[in-house]
Coordinates of C-alpha atoms in Angstrom, one line a residue:
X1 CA -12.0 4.5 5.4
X2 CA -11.8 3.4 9.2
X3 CA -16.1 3.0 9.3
X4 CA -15.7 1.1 5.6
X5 CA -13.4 -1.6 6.9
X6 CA -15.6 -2.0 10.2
X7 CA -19.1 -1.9 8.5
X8 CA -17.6 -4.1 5.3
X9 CA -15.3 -6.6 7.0
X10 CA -15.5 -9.3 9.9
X11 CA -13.2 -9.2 13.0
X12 CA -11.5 -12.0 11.4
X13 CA -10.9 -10.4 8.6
X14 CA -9.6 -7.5 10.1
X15 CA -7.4 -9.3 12.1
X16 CA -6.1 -11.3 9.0
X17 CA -5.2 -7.8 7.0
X18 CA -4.1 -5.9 9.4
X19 CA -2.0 -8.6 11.9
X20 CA -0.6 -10.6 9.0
X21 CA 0.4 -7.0 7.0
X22 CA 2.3 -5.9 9.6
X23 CA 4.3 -9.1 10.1
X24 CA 4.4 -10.1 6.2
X25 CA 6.1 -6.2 6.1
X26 CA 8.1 -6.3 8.9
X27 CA 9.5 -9.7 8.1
X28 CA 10.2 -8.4 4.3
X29 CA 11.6 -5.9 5.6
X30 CA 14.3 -7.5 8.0
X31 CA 15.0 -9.7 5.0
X32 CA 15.6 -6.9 2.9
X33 CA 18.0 -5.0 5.3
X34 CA 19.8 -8.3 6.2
X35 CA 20.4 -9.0 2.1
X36 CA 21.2 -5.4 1.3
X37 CA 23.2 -4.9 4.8
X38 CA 25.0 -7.7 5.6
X39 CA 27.0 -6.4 8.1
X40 CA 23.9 -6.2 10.5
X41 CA 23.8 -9.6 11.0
X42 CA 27.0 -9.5 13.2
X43 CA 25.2 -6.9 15.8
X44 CA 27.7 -4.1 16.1
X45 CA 25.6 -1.9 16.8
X46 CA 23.4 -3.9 19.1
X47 CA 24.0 -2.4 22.3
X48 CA 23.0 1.3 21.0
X49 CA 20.4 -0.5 19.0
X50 CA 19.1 -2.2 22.0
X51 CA 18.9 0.8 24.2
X52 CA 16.9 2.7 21.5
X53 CA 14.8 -0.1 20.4
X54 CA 13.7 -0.5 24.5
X55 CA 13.5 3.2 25.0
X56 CA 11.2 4.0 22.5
X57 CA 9.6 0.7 22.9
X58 CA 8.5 1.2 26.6
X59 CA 7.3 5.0 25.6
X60 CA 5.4 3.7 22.5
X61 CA 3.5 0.6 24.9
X62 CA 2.7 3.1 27.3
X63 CA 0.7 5.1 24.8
X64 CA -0.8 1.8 23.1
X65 CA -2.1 1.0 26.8
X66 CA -3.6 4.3 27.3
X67 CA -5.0 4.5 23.9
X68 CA -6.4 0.7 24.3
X69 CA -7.7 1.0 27.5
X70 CA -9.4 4.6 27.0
X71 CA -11.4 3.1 24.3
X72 CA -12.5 0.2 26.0
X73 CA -13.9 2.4 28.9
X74 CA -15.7 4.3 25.6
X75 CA -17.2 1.3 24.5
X76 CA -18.8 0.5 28.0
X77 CA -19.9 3.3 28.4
X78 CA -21.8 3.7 25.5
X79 CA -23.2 0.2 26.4
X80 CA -24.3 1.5 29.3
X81 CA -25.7 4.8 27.6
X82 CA -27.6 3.0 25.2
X83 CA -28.9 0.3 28.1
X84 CA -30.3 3.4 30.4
X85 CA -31.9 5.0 27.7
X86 CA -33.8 1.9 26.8
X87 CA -34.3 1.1 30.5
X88 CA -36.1 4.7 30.9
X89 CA -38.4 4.1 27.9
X90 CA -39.5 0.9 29.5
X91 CA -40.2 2.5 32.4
X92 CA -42.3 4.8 31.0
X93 CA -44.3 2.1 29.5
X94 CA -44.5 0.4 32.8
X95 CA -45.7 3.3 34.7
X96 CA -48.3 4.7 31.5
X97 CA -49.7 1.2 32.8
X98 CA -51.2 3.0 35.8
X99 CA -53.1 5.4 33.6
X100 CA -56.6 5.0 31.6
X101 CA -56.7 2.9 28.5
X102 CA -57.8 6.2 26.2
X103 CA -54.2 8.0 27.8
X104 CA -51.9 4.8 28.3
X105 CA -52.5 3.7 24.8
X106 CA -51.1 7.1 22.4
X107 CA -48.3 6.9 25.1
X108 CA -47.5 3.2 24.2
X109 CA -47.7 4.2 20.7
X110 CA -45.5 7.1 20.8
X111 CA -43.1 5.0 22.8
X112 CA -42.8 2.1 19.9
X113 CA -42.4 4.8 17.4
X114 CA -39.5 6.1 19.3
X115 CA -37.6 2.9 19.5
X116 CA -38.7 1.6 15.9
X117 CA -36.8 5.0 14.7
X118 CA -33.9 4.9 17.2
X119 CA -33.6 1.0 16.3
X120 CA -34.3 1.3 12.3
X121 CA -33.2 4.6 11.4
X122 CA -31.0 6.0 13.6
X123 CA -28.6 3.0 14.5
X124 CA -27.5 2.6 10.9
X125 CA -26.9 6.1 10.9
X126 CA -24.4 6.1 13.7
X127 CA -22.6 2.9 12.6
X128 CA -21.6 5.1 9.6
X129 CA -20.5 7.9 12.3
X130 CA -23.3 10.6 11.6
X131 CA -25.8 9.8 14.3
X132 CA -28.5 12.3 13.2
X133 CA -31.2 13.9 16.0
X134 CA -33.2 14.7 13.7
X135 CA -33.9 11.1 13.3
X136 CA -35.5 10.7 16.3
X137 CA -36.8 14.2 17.2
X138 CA -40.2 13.9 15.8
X139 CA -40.9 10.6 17.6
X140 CA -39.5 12.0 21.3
X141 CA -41.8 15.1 20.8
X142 CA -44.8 12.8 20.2
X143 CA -43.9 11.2 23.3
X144 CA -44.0 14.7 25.3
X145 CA -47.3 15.2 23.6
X146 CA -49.0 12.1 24.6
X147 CA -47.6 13.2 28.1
X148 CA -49.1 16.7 28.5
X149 CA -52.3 15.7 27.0
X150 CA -53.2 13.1 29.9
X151 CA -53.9 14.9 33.6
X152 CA -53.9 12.4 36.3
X153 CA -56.5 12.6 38.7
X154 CA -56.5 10.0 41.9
X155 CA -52.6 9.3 44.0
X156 CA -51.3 6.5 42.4
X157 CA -51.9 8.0 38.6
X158 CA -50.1 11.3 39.8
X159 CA -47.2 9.3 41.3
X160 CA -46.6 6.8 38.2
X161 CA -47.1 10.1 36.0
X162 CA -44.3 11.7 37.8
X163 CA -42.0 8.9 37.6
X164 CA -42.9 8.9 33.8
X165 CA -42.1 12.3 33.2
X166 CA -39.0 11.9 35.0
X167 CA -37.9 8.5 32.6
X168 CA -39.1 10.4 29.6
X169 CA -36.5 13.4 30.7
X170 CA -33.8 10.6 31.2
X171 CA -34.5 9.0 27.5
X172 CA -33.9 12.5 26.0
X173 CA -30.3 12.9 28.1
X174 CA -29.4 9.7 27.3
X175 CA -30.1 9.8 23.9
X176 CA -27.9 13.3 23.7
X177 CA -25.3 10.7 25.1
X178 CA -25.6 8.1 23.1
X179 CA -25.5 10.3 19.5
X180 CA -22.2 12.0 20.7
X181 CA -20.9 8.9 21.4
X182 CA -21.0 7.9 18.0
X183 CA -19.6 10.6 16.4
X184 CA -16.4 10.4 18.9
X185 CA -13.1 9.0 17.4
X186 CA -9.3 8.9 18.3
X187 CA -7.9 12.5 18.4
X188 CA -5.6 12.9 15.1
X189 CA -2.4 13.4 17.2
X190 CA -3.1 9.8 19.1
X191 CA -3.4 8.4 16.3
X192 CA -0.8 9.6 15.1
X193 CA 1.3 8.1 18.0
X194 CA 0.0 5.3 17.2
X195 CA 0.2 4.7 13.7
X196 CA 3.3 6.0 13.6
X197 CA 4.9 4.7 16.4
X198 CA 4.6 1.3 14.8
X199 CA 6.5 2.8 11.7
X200 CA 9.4 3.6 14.3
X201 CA 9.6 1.0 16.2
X202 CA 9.3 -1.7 13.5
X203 CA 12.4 -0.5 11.4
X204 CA 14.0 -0.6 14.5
X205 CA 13.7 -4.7 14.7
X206 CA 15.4 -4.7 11.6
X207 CA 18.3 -3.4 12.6
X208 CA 19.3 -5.4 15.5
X209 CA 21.7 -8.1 14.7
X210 CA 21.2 -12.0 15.1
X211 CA 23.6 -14.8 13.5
X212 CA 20.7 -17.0 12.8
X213 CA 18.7 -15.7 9.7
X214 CA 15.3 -18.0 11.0
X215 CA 15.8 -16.9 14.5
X216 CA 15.9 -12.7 13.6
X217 CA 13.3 -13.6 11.4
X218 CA 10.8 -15.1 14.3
X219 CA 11.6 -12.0 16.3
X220 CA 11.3 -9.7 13.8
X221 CA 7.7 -11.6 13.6
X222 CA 7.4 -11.9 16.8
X223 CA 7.3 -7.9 17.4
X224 CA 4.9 -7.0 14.4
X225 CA 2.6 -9.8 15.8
X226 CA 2.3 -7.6 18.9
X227 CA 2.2 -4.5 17.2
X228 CA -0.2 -5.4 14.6
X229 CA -2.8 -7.0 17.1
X230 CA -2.5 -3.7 19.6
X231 CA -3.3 -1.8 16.2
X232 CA -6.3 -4.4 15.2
X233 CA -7.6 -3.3 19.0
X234 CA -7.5 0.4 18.4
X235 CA -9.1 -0.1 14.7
X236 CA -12.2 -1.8 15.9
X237 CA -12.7 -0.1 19.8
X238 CA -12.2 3.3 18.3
X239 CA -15.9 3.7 17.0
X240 CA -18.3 1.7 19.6
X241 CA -21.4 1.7 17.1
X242 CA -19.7 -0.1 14.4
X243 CA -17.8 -3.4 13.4
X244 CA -18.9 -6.7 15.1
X245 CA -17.9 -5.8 18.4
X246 CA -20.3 -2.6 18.2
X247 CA -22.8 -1.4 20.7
X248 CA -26.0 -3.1 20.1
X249 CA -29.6 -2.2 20.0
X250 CA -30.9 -5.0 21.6
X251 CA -32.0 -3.4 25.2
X252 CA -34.3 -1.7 23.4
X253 CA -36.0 -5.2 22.2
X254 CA -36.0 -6.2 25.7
X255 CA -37.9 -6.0 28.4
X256 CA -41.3 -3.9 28.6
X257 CA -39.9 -3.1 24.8
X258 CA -40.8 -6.2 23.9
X259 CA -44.2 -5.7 22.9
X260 CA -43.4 -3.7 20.1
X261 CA -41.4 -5.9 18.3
X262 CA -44.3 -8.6 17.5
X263 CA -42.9 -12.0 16.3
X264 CA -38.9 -10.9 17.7

C-alpha cells in the first residue's frame, strides 16, 4: 500500500491526503466530543489533561525525530551508494581508455549493458521494493569477462588495468548496497510508535478544555497539522527509491556514462 501511494501519487498529493485527513479528523473529532461532552469545554480536567497531553507529547516527538531523521540519513546514503557505484563504472571506462581498441571496446560494451540494465530494468524494480540481482548479474559477469580476457603488456596498461579491476570490484559492493537499500523499510514496531502515537495523542487534543469553540478548534488543528506533516515525512523518506523525492539514476547518465546514452 505504502509503494502504491508513492509510485501512484505526487508529493502534493500526499501531502493533501494525508495532512488535511488528519486535521479534517482531528477537527471532527473535537467537534464531536465538544457536542456530545459539553462539559469539556469548561476545562476541569485541564491540569491532568495538560500534564498527560505534554508527557506523552514530548515522548511521542522524540520518537518522530528519531524516526525522521534516521531516514533522512537512509536516503543520503543511498544517494551516495548509488553515486559511487556509478562513479566506479566510469572509472573503469576511463581507465579501459589506456588499453587497445580490440580490448577497450567489449569492455565499453559490457559497461553500457550494465548501466542500461541497472537504469531500465533494475531501477523500476526497486521503486516497487524488490530490487532483483538477478537483473543485473548477467551484465556484471560480462564485465569480469571482458576483464580477464585482455592481458596488459607495457606499465601504464598494467597500472590503468589495476585500477580497473579495482572500480569493477567497487561497482559489484556498491551495487550489493544499493539493492539492500531498497528493500529496507521502517521496522513494524516504529511504525507502530508512530502511527499510533498519533492515534494517542490526537484524542488527547480533544479533551482539553477552551471556552471559545473557534479557538479549540484552531488548536485542535493546529496539533494534527503538525502531526500529519511529521507522518507525510516518514511516508515518503521511508523507501529512498520511490516517490518523487526518490534516489535517482541519473549519475549513471553522467559523466564518462554519458556516451552510452546517445541523444540524452
Amino acid at each position: 500500500m505504502e509503494l502504491w501511494l508513492l509510485n501512484n501519487f505526487s508529493t502534493l498529493a500526499l501531502a493533501v491526503v494525508v495532512v488535511g485527513g488528519v486535521i479534517v479528523l482531528a477537527v471532527t473529532g473535537s467537534a464531536v466530543t465538544r457536542r456530545r461532552y459539553p462539559a469539556t469545554a469548561q476545562g476541569a480536567h485541564n491540569d491532568m489533561v495538560g500534564v498527560v497531553l505534554g508527557m506523552f507529547g514530548a515522548i511521542y516527538g522524540v520518537i518522530l525525530a528519531f524516526v525522521i531523521v534516521n531516514l533522512w540519513t537512509q536516503l543520503q546514503s543511498a544517494e551516495t551508494v548509488v553515486a559511487t557505484e556509478a562513479s566506479a563504472a566510469a572509472q573503469i571506462v576511463r581507465d579501459a581508455d589506456a588499453f587497445p581498441p580490440e580490448h577497450r571496446e567489449p569492455i565499453d560494451a559490457a559497461v553500457g549493458a550494465y548501466v542500461h540494465a541497472v537504469v531500465e530494468q533494475q531501477w523500476p524494480l526497486m521503486q516497487a521494493g524488490s530490487g532483483d540481482y538477478a537483473r543485473t548479474a548477467p551484465k556484471l559477469e560480462a564485465v569480469y569477462q571482458a576483464m580477464r580476457a585482455y592481458t596488459p603488456e607495457s606499465q601504464t596498461e598494467q597500472t590503468f588495468y589495476q585500477q580497473a579491476v579495482g572500480s569493477l570490484d567497487q561497482v559489484v559492493a556498491q551495487r550489493r548496497a544499493r539493492i539492500t537499500q531498497s528493500h529496507q523499510q521502517l521496522p513494524v514496531l516504529l511504525q507502530v510508535l508512530v502511527y499510533g502515537g498519533a492515534v494517542v495523542i490526537l484524542p488527547l487534543t480533544f479533551l482539553y478544555g477552551i471556552h471559545s469553540r473557534r479557538i479549540q478548534l484552531l488548536f485542535v488543528g493546529s496539533v494534527a497539522g503538525l502531526i500529519g506533516f511529521s507522518l507525510l515525512l516518514v511516508l515518503v523518506l521511508d523507501r529512498p527509491f520511490a516517490g518523487e523525492l526518490c534516489v535517482s539514476p541519473q549519475p549513471f547518465k553522467d559523466g564518462a556514462l554519458v556516451r552510452f546514452w546517445p541523444g540524452s
